[in-house]
PDB file of C-alpha atoms and ligand atoms in Angstrom:
ATOM      1  CA  MET A   1     136.705  23.320  89.153  1.00  0.00           C
ATOM      2  CA  VAL A   2     138.334  25.320  86.265  1.00  0.00           C
ATOM      3  CA  GLU A   3     137.045  25.034  82.556  1.00  0.00           C
ATOM      4  CA  ARG A   4     137.135  26.591  79.168  1.00  0.00           C
ATOM      5  CA  THR A   5     135.061  28.648  77.886  1.00  0.00           C
ATOM      6  CA  LEU A   6     134.790  30.176  73.995  1.00  0.00           C
ATOM      7  CA  SER A   7     134.599  33.945  72.905  1.00  0.00           C
ATOM      8  CA  ILE A   8     133.811  35.499  70.164  1.00  0.00           C
ATOM      9  CA  ILE A   9     133.750  38.913  69.847  1.00  0.00           C
ATOM     10  CA  LYS A  10     131.239  39.317  67.067  1.00  0.00           C
ATOM     11  CA  PRO A  11     131.684  41.761  64.155  1.00  0.00           C
ATOM     12  CA  ASP A  12     130.247  45.196  65.136  1.00  0.00           C
ATOM     13  CA  ALA A  13     131.710  44.939  68.383  1.00  0.00           C
ATOM     14  CA  VAL A  14     135.086  45.041  67.075  1.00  0.00           C
ATOM     15  CA  ALA A  15     134.658  47.491  64.598  1.00  0.00           C
ATOM     16  CA  ARG A  16     133.332  50.028  67.146  1.00  0.00           C
ATOM     17  CA  GLY A  17     136.569  49.726  69.236  1.00  0.00           C
ATOM     18  CA  LEU A  18     135.509  47.605  71.860  1.00  0.00           C
ATOM     19  CA  LEU A  19     138.131  44.564  72.156  1.00  0.00           C
ATOM     20  CA  GLY A  20     140.177  46.755  75.071  1.00  0.00           C
ATOM     21  CA  ASP A  21     137.114  47.343  76.484  1.00  0.00           C
ATOM     22  CA  ILE A  22     135.438  44.061  76.866  1.00  0.00           C
ATOM     23  CA  LEU A  23     137.914  41.378  77.303  1.00  0.00           C
ATOM     24  CA  LYS A  24     138.845  44.442  80.858  1.00  0.00           C
ATOM     25  CA  LYS A  25     134.928  42.565  81.693  1.00  0.00           C
ATOM     26  CA  PHE A  26     136.262  39.161  81.219  1.00  0.00           C
ATOM     27  CA  GLN A  27     138.920  39.620  82.999  1.00  0.00           C
ATOM     28  CA  SER A  28     138.374  41.744  85.921  1.00  0.00           C
ATOM     29  CA  GLY A  29     135.497  38.584  86.035  1.00  0.00           C
ATOM     30  CA  GLY A  30     138.095  36.763  87.500  1.00  0.00           C
ATOM     31  CA  LEU A  31     138.977  34.903  83.966  1.00  0.00           C
ATOM     32  CA  LYS A  32     141.888  34.571  81.922  1.00  0.00           C
ATOM     33  CA  VAL A  33     142.309  34.913  78.475  1.00  0.00           C
ATOM     34  CA  VAL A  34     144.623  31.725  77.343  1.00  0.00           C
ATOM     35  CA  ALA A  35     143.707  31.847  73.605  1.00  0.00           C
ATOM     36  CA  THR A  36     143.717  35.024  70.955  1.00  0.00           C
ATOM     37  CA  LYS A  37     143.392  35.732  67.836  1.00  0.00           C
ATOM     38  CA  LEU A  38     141.792  38.179  65.062  1.00  0.00           C
ATOM     39  CA  THR A  39     139.797  36.005  62.703  1.00  0.00           C
ATOM     40  CA  ARG A  40     137.427  36.057  60.230  1.00  0.00           C
ATOM     41  CA  LEU A  41     134.457  33.223  59.316  1.00  0.00           C
ATOM     42  CA  THR A  42     133.402  32.787  55.853  1.00  0.00           C
ATOM     43  CA  PRO A  43     129.421  32.342  55.165  1.00  0.00           C
ATOM     44  CA  GLU A  44     129.990  28.851  54.734  1.00  0.00           C
ATOM     45  CA  ARG A  45     132.467  28.854  57.938  1.00  0.00           C
ATOM     46  CA  ALA A  46     129.753  30.819  59.942  1.00  0.00           C
ATOM     47  CA  ARG A  47     126.168  27.952  59.301  1.00  0.00           C
ATOM     48  CA  GLU A  48     128.864  25.940  60.479  1.00  0.00           C
ATOM     49  CA  PHE A  49     129.592  27.073  63.412  1.00  0.00           C
ATOM     50  CA  TYR A  50     125.794  27.824  63.777  1.00  0.00           C
ATOM     51  CA  ALA A  51     124.431  25.200  62.515  1.00  0.00           C
ATOM     52  CA  VAL A  52     122.291  24.149  66.321  1.00  0.00           C
ATOM     53  CA  HIS A  53     119.862  27.041  65.486  1.00  0.00           C
ATOM     54  CA  LYS A  54     119.742  26.177  61.152  1.00  0.00           C
ATOM     55  CA  GLU A  55     116.210  25.640  61.593  1.00  0.00           C
ATOM     56  CA  ARG A  56     115.874  28.229  63.509  1.00  0.00           C
ATOM     57  CA  PRO A  57     113.980  31.671  61.706  1.00  0.00           C
ATOM     58  CA  PHE A  58     117.406  34.181  62.529  1.00  0.00           C
ATOM     59  CA  PHE A  59     120.006  31.762  61.296  1.00  0.00           C
ATOM     60  CA  GLY A  60     120.783  33.422  57.795  1.00  0.00           C
ATOM     61  CA  GLY A  61     120.836  36.591  58.822  1.00  0.00           C
ATOM     62  CA  LEU A  62     123.220  36.010  61.980  1.00  0.00           C
ATOM     63  CA  CYS A  63     125.616  33.761  59.367  1.00  0.00           C
ATOM     64  CA  GLU A  64     125.548  37.006  57.453  1.00  0.00           C
ATOM     65  CA  TYR A  65     126.350  39.208  60.182  1.00  0.00           C
ATOM     66  CA  MET A  66     129.499  36.765  61.611  1.00  0.00           C
ATOM     67  CA  SER A  67     130.155  36.533  58.325  1.00  0.00           C
ATOM     68  CA  SER A  68     130.759  40.484  57.850  1.00  0.00           C
ATOM     69  CA  GLY A  69     134.046  40.990  59.127  1.00  0.00           C
ATOM     70  CA  PRO A  70     136.940  40.179  62.062  1.00  0.00           C
ATOM     71  CA  ILE A  71     136.190  38.980  65.057  1.00  0.00           C
ATOM     72  CA  LEU A  72     137.869  38.329  68.507  1.00  0.00           C
ATOM     73  CA  VAL A  73     138.482  34.964  69.434  1.00  0.00           C
ATOM     74  CA  SER A  74     138.863  33.661  72.410  1.00  0.00           C
ATOM     75  CA  VAL A  75     139.387  31.290  75.185  1.00  0.00           C
ATOM     76  CA  LEU A  76     138.639  32.136  78.728  1.00  0.00           C
ATOM     77  CA  GLU A  77     139.876  29.911  81.429  1.00  0.00           C
ATOM     78  CA  GLY A  78     138.783  29.839  85.086  1.00  0.00           C
ATOM     79  CA  ASP A  79     136.885  28.467  87.979  1.00  0.00           C
ATOM     80  CA  ASN A  80     133.280  28.057  86.245  1.00  0.00           C
ATOM     81  CA  ALA A  81     134.497  29.701  83.207  1.00  0.00           C
ATOM     82  CA  ILE A  82     131.406  28.689  81.453  1.00  0.00           C
ATOM     83  CA  THR A  83     128.767  30.320  83.391  1.00  0.00           C
ATOM     84  CA  LYS A  84     130.492  32.762  84.698  1.00  0.00           C
ATOM     85  CA  HIS A  85     131.138  33.823  81.320  1.00  0.00           C
ATOM     86  CA  ARG A  86     127.991  34.126  79.702  1.00  0.00           C
ATOM     87  CA  GLU A  87     126.662  36.469  83.756  1.00  0.00           C
ATOM     88  CA  ILE A  88     129.743  38.677  82.454  1.00  0.00           C
ATOM     89  CA  MET A  89     128.277  38.765  78.842  1.00  0.00           C
ATOM     90  CA  GLY A  90     124.332  38.754  80.076  1.00  0.00           C
ATOM     91  CA  ALA A  91     120.595  37.871  78.751  1.00  0.00           C
ATOM     92  CA  THR A  92     120.941  37.149  74.266  1.00  0.00           C
ATOM     93  CA  ASP A  93     118.562  40.039  74.369  1.00  0.00           C
ATOM     94  CA  PRO A  94     120.779  42.996  74.855  1.00  0.00           C
ATOM     95  CA  ALA A  95     117.917  45.094  76.345  1.00  0.00           C
ATOM     96  CA  LYS A  96     116.846  42.400  78.404  1.00  0.00           C
ATOM     97  CA  ALA A  97     120.519  42.025  79.995  1.00  0.00           C
ATOM     98  CA  ALA A  98     121.512  42.857  84.228  1.00  0.00           C
ATOM     99  CA  PRO A  99     122.995  46.205  83.976  1.00  0.00           C
ATOM    100  CA  GLY A 100     126.654  45.887  83.498  1.00  0.00           C
ATOM    101  CA  THR A 101     127.119  43.791  81.769  1.00  0.00           C
ATOM    102  CA  ILE A 102     128.778  43.467  78.555  1.00  0.00           C
ATOM    103  CA  ARG A 103     125.597  42.655  76.158  1.00  0.00           C
ATOM    104  CA  ARG A 104     123.159  45.644  78.627  1.00  0.00           C
ATOM    105  CA  GLU A 105     126.523  48.055  77.929  1.00  0.00           C
ATOM    106  CA  TRP A 106     126.682  47.950  74.976  1.00  0.00           C
ATOM    107  CA  GLY A 107     124.794  44.951  72.232  1.00  0.00           C
ATOM    108  CA  LYS A 108     122.899  46.692  69.744  1.00  0.00           C
ATOM    109  CA  ASP A 109     119.723  44.522  69.677  1.00  0.00           C
ATOM    110  CA  VAL A 110     119.085  40.732  69.784  1.00  0.00           C
ATOM    111  CA  GLU A 111     121.661  39.692  66.829  1.00  0.00           C
ATOM    112  CA  LYS A 112     123.773  42.055  66.893  1.00  0.00           C
ATOM    113  CA  ASN A 113     124.282  41.485  70.887  1.00  0.00           C
ATOM    114  CA  ALA A 114     128.215  42.223  70.299  1.00  0.00           C
ATOM    115  CA  VAL A 115     129.931  38.497  71.750  1.00  0.00           C
ATOM    116  CA  HIS A 116     129.072  34.983  71.931  1.00  0.00           C
ATOM    117  CA  GLY A 117     130.092  32.602  75.257  1.00  0.00           C
ATOM    118  CA  SER A 118     129.546  28.205  75.328  1.00  0.00           C
ATOM    119  CA  ASP A 119     126.589  27.025  76.775  1.00  0.00           C
ATOM    120  CA  GLY A 120     127.935  23.994  78.585  1.00  0.00           C
ATOM    121  CA  PRO A 121     131.096  21.235  78.862  1.00  0.00           C
ATOM    122  CA  GLU A 122     130.374  19.860  75.361  1.00  0.00           C
ATOM    123  CA  THR A 123     129.626  22.782  72.804  1.00  0.00           C
ATOM    124  CA  ALA A 124     132.843  24.129  75.156  1.00  0.00           C
ATOM    125  CA  ALA A 125     135.044  21.856  73.803  1.00  0.00           C
ATOM    126  CA  ALA A 126     133.720  20.745  70.607  1.00  0.00           C
ATOM    127  CA  GLU A 127     134.085  25.838  69.290  1.00  0.00           C
ATOM    128  CA  ILE A 128     136.991  25.869  71.290  1.00  0.00           C
ATOM    129  CA  LYS A 129     138.869  23.079  68.629  1.00  0.00           C
ATOM    130  CA  PHE A 130     136.343  25.054  66.156  1.00  0.00           C
ATOM    131  CA  PHE A 131     139.164  27.467  66.182  1.00  0.00           C
ATOM    132  CA  PHE A 132     141.819  26.379  68.282  1.00  0.00           C
ATOM    133  CA  LYS A 133     144.977  24.270  67.819  1.00  0.00           C
ATOM    134  CA  PRO A 134     145.786  23.120  71.334  1.00  0.00           C
ATOM    135  CA  ASP A 135     149.113  23.912  71.053  1.00  0.00           C
ATOM    136  CA  GLU A 136     147.859  26.914  70.921  1.00  0.00           C
ATOM    137  CA  ILE A 137     146.116  27.212  74.675  1.00  0.00           C
ATOM    138  CA  HIS A 138     148.549  28.434  76.385  1.00  0.00           C
ATOM    139  CA  SER A 139     147.639  28.579  80.727  1.00  0.00           C
ATOM    140  CA  SER A 140     150.025  30.151  82.675  1.00  0.00           C
TER     141      SER A 140
HETATM  142  N1  UDP B 201     119.193  35.706  67.789  1.00  0.00           N
HETATM  143  C1  UDP B 201     118.947  36.384  66.849  1.00  0.00           C
HETATM  144  N2  UDP B 201     117.401  36.275  66.784  1.00  0.00           N
HETATM  145  C2  UDP B 201     117.342  35.956  68.429  1.00  0.00           C
HETATM  146  C3  UDP B 201     117.978  34.841  68.965  1.00  0.00           C
HETATM  147  C4  UDP B 201     119.397  35.053  68.315  1.00  0.00           C
HETATM  148  O1  UDP B 201     119.736  36.444  66.268  1.00  0.00           O
HETATM  149  O2  UDP B 201     115.722  35.518  67.960  1.00  0.00           O
HETATM  150  C5  UDP B 201     121.286  35.287  67.720  1.00  0.00           C
HETATM  151  C6  UDP B 201     122.228  35.934  68.257  1.00  0.00           C
HETATM  152  O3  UDP B 201     123.272  36.762  67.580  1.00  0.00           O
HETATM  153  C7  UDP B 201     122.810  35.136  69.541  1.00  0.00           C
HETATM  154  C8  UDP B 201     122.991  34.189  68.355  1.00  0.00           C
HETATM  155  O4  UDP B 201     121.014  33.847  67.496  1.00  0.00           O
HETATM  156  O5  UDP B 201     123.775  35.397  70.340  1.00  0.00           O
HETATM  157  C9  UDP B 201     122.807  32.777  68.843  1.00  0.00           C
HETATM  158  O6  UDP B 201     121.755  32.602  69.763  1.00  0.00           O
HETATM  159  P1  UDP B 201     121.738  31.467  71.118  1.00  0.00           P
HETATM  160  O7  UDP B 201     120.370  31.465  71.637  1.00  0.00           O
HETATM  161  O8  UDP B 201     122.353  30.500  71.406  1.00  0.00           O
HETATM  162  O9  UDP B 201     122.116  33.069  72.165  1.00  0.00           O
HETATM  163  P2  UDP B 201     123.181  33.164  72.700  1.00  0.00           P
HETATM  164  O10 UDP B 201     124.118  31.473  73.104  1.00  0.00           O
HETATM  165  O11 UDP B 201     124.398  33.022  72.166  1.00  0.00           O
HETATM  166  O12 UDP B 201     122.767  33.918  74.154  1.00  0.00           O
HETATM  167 MG1   MG B 202     124.022  30.031  72.925  1.00  0.00          MG
END
């Protein structure tokens, strides 16, 4: 089934010049970039985006990190895009991520793990809407 999912390349990965390498991993894995933009979250918008984690001990640090610099947000499209994207990213903790995954290659630690990906159809739809208007998404 063709799906769409939201990708975020997180601030430290943007700052380290990894945009091209990371987008290439998505494309090599069969995902199409159908929308993309460089943007920046305010601390307030970061707290809104990660609201599901607001009771977790890492929430404050995570929101500070995610608003610390520019991020690249993209909509990825393809067969089973949500699961495929998460496979290409690897486990949340880079130390536990499989070889060849983005987080294993470029994640620094469990917080600064280079990328975000939606975890299901409902969150994907909500997260895409959080960043993009319908007319900013272009399937080829
Ligand atoms: N995170 C963290 N400490 C943890 C778990 C998660 O700082 O112990 C951060 C990390 O940046 C992660 C984000 O919170 O990507 C969201 O956590 P989630 O459990 O949703 O992991 P993901 O879906 O990103 O793999
Ligand atoms: Mg998650």
